[in-house]
């Protein structure tokens, strides 16, 4: 992967083109843009369908992107649409946390920071917003053992 981009920072790293001349030509032809939204859009599109995010492997001379085969989740798509209708747009960070909680019973701040590729203070802010403003989550534990889980009956979403 070019210029310090890794699978662990791909959602947050500034764009680093392998071939700047090619990117410039494609931009002038209006075939691409320079907004660096492609990877985030790919993740978000998968997550909004209830699918898992891709696995990205840096293999030195190549990058492998693995998409897991799974069915679309009609109930989850409906949940996303209903939240959108309520004005609760589900950011990539929120979708990553929800996807994690659909597979595991709880999440702590360190795990949320790792899967959303942001610092713990920012991840804590996302979790707090999902708990207090959106009502999706409830807090458990204390101190370093604090975690959040789906608020019942949100778990069924």
Coordinates of C-alpha atoms in Angstrom, one line a residue:
X1 CA 0.0 0.0 0.0
X2 CA 1.4 3.4 -0.8
X3 CA 2.6 6.2 1.5
X4 CA 2.0 4.8 5.0
X5 CA -1.6 3.6 4.3
X6 CA -2.3 0.3 6.2
X7 CA -5.5 -1.7 6.7
X8 CA -5.6 -0.3 10.2
X9 CA -5.7 3.4 9.1
X10 CA -7.2 3.2 5.6
X11 CA -10.4 4.9 6.7
X12 CA -8.6 8.0 8.1
X13 CA -5.3 8.3 6.1
X14 CA -4.9 11.2 3.6
X15 CA -5.0 10.0 0.0
X16 CA -1.7 8.9 -1.5
X17 CA -1.9 8.2 -5.2
X18 CA 0.4 5.6 -6.7
X19 CA 0.5 7.4 -10.0
X20 CA -0.2 11.1 -9.5
X21 CA 0.0 11.8 -13.3
X22 CA -2.7 9.2 -13.9
X23 CA -4.9 10.6 -11.1
X24 CA -4.5 14.1 -12.5
X25 CA -5.5 13.0 -16.0
X26 CA -8.5 11.1 -14.8
X27 CA -9.6 14.1 -12.6
X28 CA -9.3 16.4 -15.6
X29 CA -11.5 14.0 -17.6
X30 CA -13.9 14.1 -14.7
X31 CA -13.8 10.3 -14.4
X32 CA -12.7 10.4 -10.7
X33 CA -12.6 13.0 -8.0
X34 CA -10.0 13.7 -5.4
X35 CA -12.3 13.6 -2.4
X36 CA -10.9 10.3 -1.1
X37 CA -14.3 8.9 -0.3
X38 CA -14.1 5.6 -2.2
X39 CA -13.0 3.4 0.7
X40 CA -15.4 5.0 3.2
X41 CA -18.2 4.8 0.7
X42 CA -17.5 1.1 0.1
X43 CA -17.5 0.3 3.8
X44 CA -20.7 2.4 4.4
X45 CA -22.6 0.8 1.4
X46 CA -21.8 -2.7 2.7
X47 CA -22.7 -1.9 6.3
X48 CA -26.0 -0.2 5.3
X49 CA -27.0 -3.5 3.7
X50 CA -26.3 -5.4 6.9
X51 CA -23.1 -6.9 5.5
X52 CA -19.7 -7.1 7.1
X53 CA -17.0 -4.6 6.2
X54 CA -14.3 -5.9 3.8
X55 CA -11.1 -7.4 5.1
X56 CA -8.1 -5.6 3.6
X57 CA -4.7 -7.4 3.5
X58 CA -1.5 -5.7 2.6
X59 CA 0.6 -8.5 1.0
X60 CA 3.7 -6.4 0.1
X61 CA 3.4 -6.4 -3.7
X62 CA -0.4 -6.6 -3.7
X63 CA -3.4 -5.6 -1.7
X64 CA -6.2 -8.1 -1.3
X65 CA -9.7 -7.0 -0.5
X66 CA -12.0 -9.8 0.7
X67 CA -15.8 -9.4 0.6
X68 CA -17.6 -12.0 2.6
X69 CA -20.6 -13.6 0.9
X70 CA -23.8 -13.0 2.9
X71 CA -27.4 -12.2 2.3
X72 CA -28.8 -8.7 2.4
X73 CA -30.5 -8.1 5.7
X74 CA -34.0 -6.7 4.9
X75 CA -34.7 -5.9 8.6
X76 CA -31.4 -4.0 9.0
X77 CA -32.0 -2.1 5.7
X78 CA -35.4 -1.1 7.1
X79 CA -33.8 0.0 10.4
X80 CA -31.3 2.2 8.4
X81 CA -34.2 3.7 6.3
X82 CA -36.3 4.4 9.4
X83 CA -33.4 6.1 11.2
X84 CA -32.7 8.1 8.1
X85 CA -36.4 9.2 8.0
X86 CA -36.1 10.3 11.6
X87 CA -33.0 12.4 10.7
X88 CA -30.6 10.0 12.3
X89 CA -28.1 9.5 9.5
X90 CA -25.9 6.5 10.4
X91 CA -22.3 7.5 10.0
X92 CA -19.7 5.0 9.1
X93 CA -18.5 4.9 12.7
X94 CA -22.0 4.2 14.0
X95 CA -22.5 1.5 11.4
X96 CA -19.2 -0.2 12.3
X97 CA -20.2 -0.2 16.0
X98 CA -23.6 -1.6 15.3
X99 CA -22.2 -4.3 13.0
X100 CA -19.8 -5.3 15.8
X101 CA -22.7 -5.4 18.3
X102 CA -24.7 -7.6 16.0
X103 CA -21.9 -10.2 16.3
X104 CA -20.8 -9.6 19.9
X105 CA -22.8 -8.8 23.0
X106 CA -20.8 -5.7 24.0
X107 CA -18.1 -3.2 23.0
X108 CA -15.6 -1.1 25.0
X109 CA -14.1 2.2 24.0
X110 CA -10.7 0.6 23.0
X111 CA -12.5 -1.8 20.6
X112 CA -14.7 0.9 19.2
X113 CA -11.6 3.0 18.6
X114 CA -9.8 0.1 16.8
X115 CA -12.7 -0.8 14.5
X116 CA -13.5 2.8 13.7
X117 CA -9.8 3.7 13.2
X118 CA -10.0 6.8 15.5
X119 CA -8.7 7.8 18.9
X120 CA -10.4 6.7 22.1
X121 CA -11.8 10.1 22.9
X122 CA -13.5 10.3 19.5
X123 CA -14.8 6.7 19.8
X124 CA -16.1 7.5 23.3
X125 CA -18.0 10.4 21.9
X126 CA -19.6 8.2 19.2
X127 CA -20.6 5.6 21.8
X128 CA -22.0 8.3 24.2
X129 CA -24.0 9.9 21.3
X130 CA -25.4 6.5 20.4
X131 CA -26.3 5.9 24.0
X132 CA -27.7 9.3 25.0
X133 CA -29.0 11.0 21.9
X134 CA -30.0 8.0 19.8
X135 CA -30.9 5.6 22.6
X136 CA -29.4 2.6 20.8
X137 CA -27.0 1.6 23.6
X138 CA -26.8 1.2 27.3
X139 CA -23.7 1.4 29.5
X140 CA -22.5 -1.4 31.8
X141 CA -19.6 -1.8 34.1
X142 CA -17.5 0.9 35.7
X143 CA -14.1 2.5 35.3
X144 CA -11.8 0.6 32.9
X145 CA -14.4 -2.2 32.8
X146 CA -17.0 0.1 31.2
X147 CA -18.7 -1.3 28.1
X148 CA -21.9 -0.7 26.1
X149 CA -24.4 -3.1 24.6
X150 CA -27.6 -2.8 22.7
X151 CA -30.4 -1.3 24.7
X152 CA -33.3 -3.8 24.8
X153 CA -35.3 -4.2 22.5
X154 CA -32.8 -2.6 20.0
X155 CA -30.9 -5.9 19.9
X156 CA -33.5 -7.3 17.6
X157 CA -32.7 -4.7 14.9

